[in-house]
Amino acid sequence: MKTLLQSGSMSEELVIEDTHLAGVMQPDYSTGFAVLTDQQILQAIDTPIGCGRLEDRVSPASQITIVVDDATRPTPSAKILAILLDKLDGLGVQKAQTRIHIATGLHRDPTEAEIERILGTKVLGDYTFSINDARNAETNTFVGTVGSKEIHVNSVVAGADLVITIGMVKSHAFAGFTGGAKSILPGCSSRRTIHENHCFSNIEYPNSCLGSCELSTSRQEMEAAARLIDPFIINVVLDADKNIIFASSGDVIAAHRAAVEFYEPIASQEIEGFIDIAFISGGLVGGINFYQALFGFNVVKTTKRPILKHKGIVILYAECSEGSGSALFEQKMSEFDTPEEILDNLENGESYDDQWAVQFLATVVRDMNVYVVSSGISPEVARKLKIRRFDTAAEAYAEAVAQSPKDYRVGLIENPDVLVLNRSV
């Protein structure tokens, strides 16, 4: 089989022998889904699930904060914002009383070009916006507790009469799926609150599970924290071309699960038995940096029924134009000689920024052999991250074949948003 691998500006044709190909996996849109019109998106906003309509929750005096995803998500926020803001205008809400907040969590701030793409030119000119500043305690407000953990959320969000979040649903490494409560925690939360949610025990598999909100302890904490804010959410599902094919609104859990219920059958694929080599395209986030591309490993590592053999080989094809994405990530991965030492330090030490990435990569390199094809990762950075770097997919694949048994099986994962399950387990 010949396939075209793409990530960012990288592309390469690769031939995988049909006799060794166990399956080609990506979300299945083959049944055809109509792209929603603006009127249909508005209809979804007007028929919320699990809570009252916006008409019942706002007044001309309401102070409203609208939370949108940052540049690491392909959420069509500008399109949804235009529809939502027209709706609020019709309800008498003034522009001066509406603020838009970009939910970066602990990610980097978006660039000017990214901000324009996220908000849209007209919205950018007409409305005040802010960017989450998790590391500045003065910008955050205590809103309550979840168990023994204090929840601190950006004051722009905590002080609003109504918070409306705009997000998208796809699979997620340790929260099961994106969307829903993630717009609040980690999106709009303080550094300490994010650290406590992304702690070692929450991230460690199987407490974190790709494709299951119910098995994810971090997701349960996120949703309890979001209840303290009680946002009205708008969540969408996108097709392969990033068009909206489903939209739901309303309660932070009920409306989110409606989107999950729509998305999960599209994303879920099964494969018979274990594979020796997994070839994974890094997708959109893989074009940005390795920190984000890590999510690709979850397809074979943290599902309910993983498909890769223990100590199998994963080849990640990801441009990573911004390199690793975190100097701290590089530093922490290189402080110890073995992944076991890294994990022991994390389990018994204090939480820090990017800990989830260090923990997850250490677990991955402990349990499998990691090859990365990337123009953005230098040989020096690859050594720090304890991964093997290759210039081309052909070179990585040839090495993987040489290290595998003669009857090796390859799984080609063309989109890391797929949920792959082992039918034999």
GROMACS .gro file of C-alpha atoms in nm:
model
  425
    1MET     CA    1   0.000   0.000   0.000
    2LYS     CA    2   0.123   0.349  -0.085
    3THR     CA    3   0.023   0.630   0.149
    4LEU     CA    4   0.097   1.002   0.164
    5LEU     CA    5   0.210   1.120   0.504
    6GLN     CA    6   0.159   1.488   0.586
    7SER     CA    7   0.233   1.708   0.885
    8GLY     CA    8   0.262   2.083   0.859
    9SER     CA    9   0.491   2.154   0.563
   10MET     CA   10   0.631   1.798   0.564
   11SER     CA   11   0.503   1.534   0.324
   12GLU     CA   12   0.634   1.197   0.208
   13GLU     CA   13   0.504   0.893   0.023
   14LEU     CA   14   0.555   0.565   0.202
   15VAL     CA   15   0.500   0.208   0.086
   16ILE     CA   16   0.385  -0.050   0.342
   17GLU     CA   17   0.369  -0.410   0.226
   18ASP     CA   18   0.008  -0.528   0.207
   19THR     CA   19   0.094  -0.862   0.364
   20HIS     CA   20   0.209  -0.687   0.681
   21LEU     CA   21  -0.062  -0.421   0.700
   22ALA     CA   22  -0.298  -0.493   0.989
   23GLY     CA   23  -0.519  -0.194   0.924
   24VAL     CA   24  -0.551   0.170   0.823
   25MET     CA   25  -0.721   0.375   1.092
   26GLN     CA   26  -0.882   0.715   1.094
   27PRO     CA   27  -1.223   0.858   1.189
   28ASP     CA   28  -1.488   0.727   0.950
   29TYR     CA   29  -1.690   0.996   0.776
   30SER     CA   30  -1.780   0.768   0.484
   31THR     CA   31  -2.152   0.762   0.560
   32GLY     CA   32  -2.162   1.133   0.487
   33PHE     CA   33  -2.254   1.412   0.725
   34ALA     CA   34  -2.409   1.738   0.615
   35VAL     CA   35  -2.223   2.054   0.704
   36LEU     CA   36  -2.439   2.260   0.939
   37THR     CA   37  -2.570   2.594   0.818
   38ASP     CA   38  -2.555   2.904   1.037
   39GLN     CA   39  -2.927   2.861   1.097
   40GLN     CA   40  -2.876   2.503   1.218
   41ILE     CA   41  -2.598   2.613   1.453
   42LEU     CA   42  -2.826   2.884   1.589
   43GLN     CA   43  -3.100   2.624   1.633
   44ALA     CA   44  -2.860   2.415   1.844
   45ILE     CA   45  -2.786   2.721   2.059
   46ASP     CA   46  -3.160   2.788   2.093
   47THR     CA   47  -3.238   2.433   2.208
   48PRO     CA   48  -2.998   2.371   2.498
   49ILE     CA   49  -2.964   2.034   2.668
   50GLY     CA   50  -3.000   2.016   3.044
   51CYS     CA   51  -3.046   2.386   3.120
   52GLY     CA   52  -3.249   2.695   3.036
   53ARG     CA   53  -3.222   2.895   2.715
   54LEU     CA   54  -3.002   3.201   2.688
   55GLU     CA   55  -3.321   3.411   2.688
   56ASP     CA   56  -3.379   3.289   3.041
   57ARG     CA   57  -3.023   3.345   3.160
   58VAL     CA   58  -2.929   3.691   3.033
   59SER     CA   59  -3.066   4.042   3.051
   60PRO     CA   60  -2.948   4.374   2.906
   61ALA     CA   61  -2.757   4.428   3.233
   62SER     CA   62  -2.569   4.095   3.219
   63GLN     CA   63  -2.190   4.086   3.217
   64ILE     CA   64  -2.095   3.800   2.988
   65THR     CA   65  -1.763   3.625   2.926
   66ILE     CA   66  -1.732   3.401   2.621
   67VAL     CA   67  -1.449   3.147   2.645
   68VAL     CA   68  -1.287   3.021   2.324
   69ASP     CA   69  -1.015   2.764   2.248
   70ASP     CA   70  -0.655   2.863   2.180
   71ALA     CA   71  -0.448   2.789   1.869
   72THR     CA   72  -0.392   2.422   1.958
   73ARG     CA   73  -0.751   2.339   1.857
   74PRO     CA   74  -0.907   2.375   1.510
   75THR     CA   75  -1.233   2.494   1.667
   76PRO     CA   76  -1.412   2.732   1.424
   77SER     CA   77  -1.459   2.983   1.705
   78ALA     CA   78  -1.487   3.286   1.475
   79LYS     CA   79  -1.784   3.133   1.293
   80ILE     CA   80  -1.963   3.034   1.613
   81LEU     CA   81  -1.884   3.369   1.776
   82ALA     CA   82  -2.045   3.560   1.491
   83ILE     CA   83  -2.368   3.362   1.533
   84LEU     CA   84  -2.364   3.381   1.913
   85LEU     CA   85  -2.289   3.753   1.930
   86ASP     CA   86  -2.575   3.830   1.691
   87LYS     CA   87  -2.798   3.627   1.922
   88LEU     CA   88  -2.681   3.818   2.231
   89ASP     CA   89  -2.723   4.149   2.051
   90GLY     CA   90  -3.083   4.054   1.980
   91LEU     CA   91  -3.130   3.991   2.351
   92GLY     CA   92  -3.013   4.343   2.430
   93VAL     CA   93  -2.667   4.256   2.560
   94GLN     CA   94  -2.426   4.544   2.491
   95LYS     CA   95  -2.083   4.495   2.333
   96ALA     CA   96  -1.924   4.676   2.628
   97GLN     CA   97  -2.068   4.411   2.863
   98THR     CA   98  -1.930   4.117   2.665
   99ARG     CA   99  -1.571   4.001   2.689
  100ILE     CA  100  -1.403   3.716   2.505
  101HIS     CA  101  -1.141   3.511   2.689
  102ILE     CA  102  -0.893   3.282   2.514
  103ALA     CA  103  -0.849   2.963   2.718
  104THR     CA  104  -0.480   2.885   2.696
  105GLY     CA  105  -0.444   2.702   3.027
  106LEU     CA  106  -0.067   2.670   3.054
  107HIS     CA  107  -0.010   2.678   2.676
  108ARG     CA  108   0.178   2.964   2.517
  109ASP     CA  109  -0.011   3.279   2.421
  110PRO     CA  110  -0.147   3.283   2.066
  111THR     CA  111   0.027   3.504   1.812
  112GLU     CA  112  -0.145   3.808   1.661
  113ALA     CA  113  -0.224   3.610   1.347
  114GLU     CA  114  -0.366   3.325   1.556
  115ILE     CA  115  -0.580   3.566   1.759
  116GLU     CA  116  -0.727   3.708   1.439
  117ARG     CA  117  -0.803   3.356   1.315
  118ILE     CA  118  -0.959   3.255   1.647
  119LEU     CA  119  -1.180   3.562   1.689
  120GLY     CA  120  -1.235   3.687   1.334
  121THR     CA  121  -1.151   4.038   1.212
  122LYS     CA  122  -1.487   4.197   1.295
  123VAL     CA  123  -1.506   4.053   1.646
  124LEU     CA  124  -1.145   4.151   1.711
  125GLY     CA  125  -1.233   4.510   1.625
  126ASP     CA  126  -1.560   4.532   1.814
  127TYR     CA  127  -1.505   4.338   2.138
  128THR     CA  128  -1.260   4.332   2.427
  129PHE     CA  129  -1.063   4.010   2.461
  130SER     CA  130  -0.819   3.867   2.714
  131ILE     CA  131  -0.581   3.570   2.729
  132ASN     CA  132  -0.562   3.336   3.024
  133ASP     CA  133  -0.270   3.413   3.254
  134ALA     CA  134  -0.245   3.103   3.470
  135ARG     CA  135   0.090   3.200   3.619
  136ASN     CA  136  -0.021   3.536   3.757
  137ALA     CA  137  -0.203   3.482   4.087
  138GLU     CA  138  -0.345   3.836   4.075
  139THR     CA  139  -0.555   3.752   3.769
  140ASN     CA  140  -0.727   3.454   3.934
  141THR     CA  141  -1.012   3.421   4.185
  142PHE     CA  142  -1.096   3.143   4.431
  143VAL     CA  143  -1.435   2.996   4.335
  144GLY     CA  144  -1.465   2.691   4.562
  145THR     CA  145  -1.321   2.346   4.627
  146VAL     CA  146  -1.333   2.004   4.466
  147GLY     CA  147  -1.255   1.755   4.739
  148SER     CA  148  -0.951   1.899   4.911
  149LYS     CA  149  -0.839   2.097   4.605
  150GLU     CA  150  -0.894   2.472   4.579
  151ILE     CA  151  -1.020   2.593   4.242
  152HIS     CA  152  -0.888   2.927   4.117
  153VAL     CA  153  -1.024   3.060   3.788
  154ASN     CA  154  -0.942   3.372   3.588
  155SER     CA  155  -1.127   3.668   3.736
  156VAL     CA  156  -1.277   3.764   3.399
  157VAL     CA  157  -1.452   3.428   3.403
  158ALA     CA  158  -1.524   3.404   3.775
  159GLY     CA  159  -1.678   3.752   3.788
  160ALA     CA  160  -1.916   3.720   3.494
  161ASP     CA  161  -2.292   3.690   3.534
  162LEU     CA  162  -2.285   3.421   3.267
  163VAL     CA  163  -1.998   3.230   3.111
  164ILE     CA  164  -2.047   3.081   2.765
  165THR     CA  165  -1.781   2.840   2.640
  166ILE     CA  166  -1.715   2.743   2.279
  167GLY     CA  167  -1.529   2.417   2.223
  168MET     CA  168  -1.493   2.112   2.004
  169VAL     CA  169  -1.510   1.742   2.083
  170LYS     CA  170  -1.243   1.495   1.978
  171SER     CA  171  -1.048   1.229   2.161
  172HIS     CA  172  -0.813   1.340   2.438
  173ALA     CA  173  -0.522   1.169   2.612
  174PHE     CA  174  -0.634   1.182   2.973
  175ALA     CA  175  -0.971   1.363   2.976
  176GLY     CA  176  -1.135   1.108   2.746
  177PHE     CA  177  -1.247   1.377   2.503
  178THR     CA  178  -1.188   1.747   2.456
  179GLY     CA  179  -1.461   2.004   2.507
  180GLY     CA  180  -1.707   2.059   2.788
  181ALA     CA  181  -1.548   2.136   3.122
  182LYS     CA  182  -1.198   2.157   2.974
  183SER     CA  183  -1.276   2.513   2.869
  184ILE     CA  184  -1.278   2.602   3.240
  185LEU     CA  185  -1.020   2.358   3.378
  186PRO     CA  186  -0.752   2.376   3.252
  187GLY     CA  187  -0.849   2.645   2.998
  188CYS     CA  188  -0.925   2.934   3.235
  189SER     CA  189  -0.770   2.812   3.557
  190SER     CA  190  -0.466   2.908   3.763
  191ARG     CA  191  -0.134   2.730   3.748
  192ARG     CA  192  -0.184   2.566   4.088
  193THR     CA  193  -0.533   2.444   3.997
  194ILE     CA  194  -0.406   2.298   3.670
  195HIS     CA  195  -0.112   2.130   3.844
  196GLU     CA  196  -0.342   1.966   4.097
  197ASN     CA  197  -0.574   1.840   3.824
  198HIS     CA  198  -0.286   1.719   3.606
  199CYS     CA  199  -0.119   1.541   3.901
  200PHE     CA  200   0.064   1.211   3.869
  201SER     CA  201  -0.221   0.985   3.984
  202ASN     CA  202  -0.477   1.152   3.758
  203ILE     CA  203  -0.257   1.122   3.449
  204GLU     CA  204  -0.132   0.768   3.511
  205TYR     CA  205  -0.311   0.509   3.297
  206PRO     CA  206  -0.572   0.367   3.352
  207ASN     CA  207  -0.688   0.663   3.564
  208SER     CA  208  -0.660   0.854   3.237
  209CYS     CA  209  -0.810   0.685   2.935
  210LEU     CA  210  -0.842   0.796   2.574
  211GLY     CA  211  -1.207   0.785   2.474
  212SER     CA  212  -1.370   0.755   2.817
  213CYS     CA  213  -1.492   1.047   3.025
  214GLU     CA  214  -1.615   0.812   3.294
  215LEU     CA  215  -1.277   0.640   3.346
  216SER     CA  216  -1.088   0.970   3.360
  217THR     CA  217  -1.031   1.102   3.711
  218SER     CA  218  -0.901   1.431   3.575
  219ARG     CA  219  -1.223   1.473   3.370
  220GLN     CA  220  -1.435   1.412   3.681
  221GLU     CA  221  -1.245   1.685   3.866
  222MET     CA  222  -1.271   1.917   3.565
  223GLU     CA  223  -1.647   1.878   3.560
  224ALA     CA  224  -1.683   1.932   3.935
  225ALA     CA  225  -1.477   2.251   3.899
  226ALA     CA  226  -1.682   2.371   3.602
  227ARG     CA  227  -2.000   2.325   3.809
  228LEU     CA  228  -1.871   2.606   4.031
  229ILE     CA  229  -1.893   2.838   3.729
  230ASP     CA  230  -2.204   2.681   3.571
  231PRO     CA  231  -2.120   2.774   3.212
  232PHE     CA  232  -2.352   2.753   2.913
  233ILE     CA  233  -2.148   2.549   2.664
  234ILE     CA  234  -2.153   2.531   2.286
  235ASN     CA  235  -1.966   2.224   2.160
  236VAL     CA  236  -1.921   2.111   1.801
  237VAL     CA  237  -1.793   1.810   1.611
  238LEU     CA  238  -1.593   1.864   1.292
  239ASP     CA  239  -1.550   1.654   0.979
  240ALA     CA  240  -1.217   1.577   0.811
  241ASP     CA  241  -1.221   1.921   0.645
  242LYS     CA  242  -1.287   2.096   0.978
  243ASN     CA  243  -1.648   2.181   0.892
  244ILE     CA  244  -1.913   2.168   1.165
  245ILE     CA  245  -2.130   1.856   1.134
  246PHE     CA  246  -2.283   1.857   1.482
  247ALA     CA  247  -2.351   2.117   1.748
  248SER     CA  248  -2.496   2.099   2.097
  249SER     CA  249  -2.543   2.356   2.370
  250GLY     CA  250  -2.644   2.381   2.731
  251ASP     CA  251  -2.528   2.207   3.049
  252VAL     CA  252  -2.153   2.153   3.085
  253ILE     CA  253  -2.191   1.775   3.114
  254ALA     CA  254  -2.517   1.689   2.937
  255ALA     CA  255  -2.447   1.895   2.625
  256HIS     CA  256  -2.088   1.770   2.613
  257ARG     CA  257  -2.198   1.406   2.628
  258ALA     CA  258  -2.439   1.466   2.340
  259ALA     CA  259  -2.142   1.572   2.126
  260VAL     CA  260  -1.937   1.276   2.252
  261GLU     CA  261  -2.222   1.039   2.165
  262PHE     CA  262  -2.223   1.176   1.809
  263TYR     CA  263  -1.844   1.172   1.769
  264GLU     CA  264  -1.749   0.841   1.932
  265PRO     CA  265  -1.891   0.606   1.662
  266ILE     CA  266  -1.715   0.813   1.394
  267ALA     CA  267  -1.382   0.794   1.572
  268SER     CA  268  -1.394   0.433   1.695
  269GLN     CA  269  -1.215   0.163   1.496
  270GLU     CA  270  -1.126  -0.195   1.589
  271ILE     CA  271  -0.830  -0.407   1.487
  272GLU     CA  272  -0.779  -0.779   1.534
  273GLY     CA  273  -0.490  -0.864   1.767
  274PHE     CA  274  -0.172  -0.682   1.853
  275ILE     CA  275   0.062  -0.501   1.616
  276ASP     CA  276   0.442  -0.472   1.617
  277ILE     CA  277   0.472  -0.131   1.450
  278ALA     CA  278   0.237   0.167   1.473
  279PHE     CA  279   0.283   0.443   1.217
  280ILE     CA  280   0.112   0.758   1.337
  281SER     CA  281   0.058   1.088   1.161
  282GLY     CA  282   0.082   1.373   1.409
  283GLY     CA  283  -0.221   1.558   1.271
  284LEU     CA  284  -0.276   1.931   1.321
  285VAL     CA  285  -0.119   1.950   1.667
  286GLY     CA  286   0.179   1.747   1.548
  287GLY     CA  287   0.260   2.025   1.307
  288ILE     CA  288   0.301   2.267   1.599
  289ASN     CA  289   0.533   2.105   1.853
  290PHE     CA  290   0.624   1.773   2.011
  291TYR     CA  291   0.448   1.864   2.336
  292GLN     CA  292   0.120   1.862   2.144
  293ALA     CA  293   0.217   1.575   1.911
  294LEU     CA  294   0.245   1.349   2.217
  295PHE     CA  295  -0.130   1.300   2.198
  296GLY     CA  296  -0.070   1.078   1.896
  297PHE     CA  297   0.088   0.808   2.113
  298ASN     CA  298  -0.235   0.768   2.309
  299VAL     CA  299  -0.400   0.594   2.016
  300VAL     CA  300  -0.192   0.284   2.089
  301LYS     CA  301  -0.106   0.343   2.455
  302THR     CA  302  -0.402   0.460   2.667
  303THR     CA  303  -0.721   0.326   2.511
  304LYS     CA  304  -0.946   0.079   2.692
  305ARG     CA  305  -0.798  -0.202   2.478
  306PRO     CA  306  -0.452  -0.101   2.345
  307ILE     CA  307  -0.327  -0.254   2.018
  308LEU     CA  308   0.055  -0.226   2.037
  309LYS     CA  309   0.265  -0.509   2.174
  310HIS     CA  310   0.474  -0.432   2.481
  311LYS     CA  311   0.805  -0.288   2.359
  312GLY     CA  312   0.660  -0.250   2.011
  313ILE     CA  313   0.770   0.036   1.786
  314VAL     CA  314   0.583   0.362   1.734
  315ILE     CA  315   0.682   0.587   1.445
  316LEU     CA  316   0.542   0.938   1.484
  317TYR     CA  317   0.541   1.156   1.171
  318ALA     CA  318   0.518   1.513   1.302
  319GLU     CA  319   0.680   1.832   1.176
  320CYS     CA  320   0.691   2.008   1.518
  321SER     CA  321   0.772   2.346   1.362
  322GLU     CA  322   0.819   2.496   1.711
  323GLY     CA  323   1.045   2.214   1.829
  324SER     CA  324   0.967   2.043   2.157
  325GLY     CA  325   0.731   2.321   2.263
  326SER     CA  326   0.875   2.342   2.614
  327ALA     CA  327   1.226   2.400   2.745
  328LEU     CA  328   1.113   2.262   3.082
  329PHE     CA  329   0.990   1.947   2.907
  330GLU     CA  330   1.339   1.895   2.761
  331GLN     CA  331   1.510   1.972   3.091
  332LYS     CA  332   1.303   1.732   3.299
  333MET     CA  333   1.332   1.446   3.049
  334SER     CA  334   1.711   1.479   3.046
  335GLU     CA  335   1.763   1.505   3.424
  336PHE     CA  336   1.751   1.127   3.474
  337ASP     CA  337   1.901   0.834   3.288
  338THR     CA  338   1.595   0.612   3.267
  339PRO     CA  339   1.220   0.662   3.232
  340GLU     CA  340   1.169   0.466   3.554
  341GLU     CA  341   1.376   0.724   3.744
  342ILE     CA  342   1.174   1.006   3.587
  343LEU     CA  343   0.843   0.849   3.687
  344ASP     CA  344   0.961   0.777   4.041
  345ASN     CA  345   1.064   1.142   4.078
  346LEU     CA  346   0.727   1.261   3.945
  347GLU     CA  347   0.527   1.032   4.171
  348ASN     CA  348   0.706   1.150   4.483
  349GLY     CA  349   0.781   1.512   4.396
  350GLU     CA  350   0.601   1.843   4.358
  351SER     CA  351   0.393   1.911   4.047
  352TYR     CA  352   0.526   2.156   3.788
  353ASP     CA  353   0.441   2.302   3.448
  354ASP     CA  354   0.426   2.047   3.166
  355GLN     CA  355   0.444   1.757   3.411
  356TRP     CA  356   0.179   1.562   3.222
  357ALA     CA  357   0.399   1.570   2.909
  358VAL     CA  358   0.708   1.451   3.096
  359GLN     CA  359   0.510   1.179   3.271
  360PHE     CA  360   0.343   1.059   2.956
  361LEU     CA  361   0.658   1.055   2.741
  362ALA     CA  362   0.850   0.876   3.017
  363THR     CA  363   0.577   0.611   3.028
  364VAL     CA  364   0.581   0.580   2.648
  365VAL     CA  365   0.959   0.536   2.620
  366ARG     CA  366   0.947   0.288   2.908
  367ASP     CA  367   0.687   0.070   2.736
  368MET     CA  368   0.771   0.107   2.366
  369ASN     CA  369   1.040   0.210   2.122
  370VAL     CA  370   0.978   0.561   1.996
  371TYR     CA  371   1.088   0.679   1.652
  372VAL     CA  372   1.007   1.033   1.541
  373VAL     CA  373   1.027   1.173   1.189
  374SER     CA  374   1.045   1.549   1.230
  375SER     CA  375   1.211   1.848   1.068
  376GLY     CA  376   1.153   2.055   1.382
  377ILE     CA  377   1.321   1.826   1.635
  378SER     CA  378   1.701   1.847   1.633
  379PRO     CA  379   1.922   1.547   1.715
  380GLU     CA  380   2.019   1.720   2.040
  381VAL     CA  381   1.658   1.768   2.149
  382ALA     CA  382   1.578   1.409   2.050
  383ARG     CA  383   1.854   1.287   2.284
  384LYS     CA  384   1.713   1.495   2.568
  385LEU     CA  385   1.367   1.352   2.507
  386LYS     CA  386   1.504   0.996   2.488
  387ILE     CA  387   1.358   0.931   2.143
  388ARG     CA  388   1.514   0.825   1.812
  389ARG     CA  389   1.491   1.087   1.540
  390PHE     CA  390   1.485   1.017   1.166
  391ASP     CA  391   1.493   1.249   0.866
  392THR     CA  392   1.249   1.044   0.659
  393ALA     CA  393   0.963   0.804   0.715
  394ALA     CA  394   1.130   0.552   0.484
  395GLU     CA  395   1.440   0.542   0.707
  396ALA     CA  396   1.235   0.504   1.023
  397TYR     CA  397   1.020   0.231   0.872
  398ALA     CA  398   1.321   0.036   0.742
  399GLU     CA  399   1.478   0.043   1.089
  400ALA     CA  400   1.150  -0.062   1.251
  401VAL     CA  401   1.117  -0.357   1.013
  402ALA     CA  402   1.477  -0.461   1.085
  403GLN     CA  403   1.401  -0.464   1.460
  404SER     CA  404   1.071  -0.656   1.429
  405PRO     CA  405   0.990  -1.027   1.382
  406LYS     CA  406   0.957  -1.158   1.027
  407ASP     CA  407   0.579  -1.176   1.053
  408TYR     CA  408   0.551  -0.819   1.186
  409ARG     CA  409   0.217  -0.638   1.166
  410VAL     CA  410   0.182  -0.265   1.098
  411GLY     CA  411  -0.101  -0.037   1.196
  412LEU     CA  412  -0.122   0.286   0.995
  413ILE     CA  413  -0.296   0.556   1.195
  414GLU     CA  414  -0.364   0.838   0.953
  415ASN     CA  415  -0.536   1.063   1.206
  416PRO     CA  416  -0.448   1.063   1.579
  417ASP     CA  417  -0.807   1.155   1.667
  418VAL     CA  418  -0.915   0.797   1.596
  419LEU     CA  419  -1.009   0.567   1.888
  420VAL     CA  420  -0.848   0.230   1.815
  421LEU     CA  421  -0.951  -0.077   2.015
  422ASN     CA  422  -0.808  -0.428   2.012
  423ARG     CA  423  -1.095  -0.661   1.917
  424SER     CA  424  -0.913  -0.961   2.066
  425VAL     CA  425  -0.879  -0.821   2.418
   0.00000   0.00000   0.00000
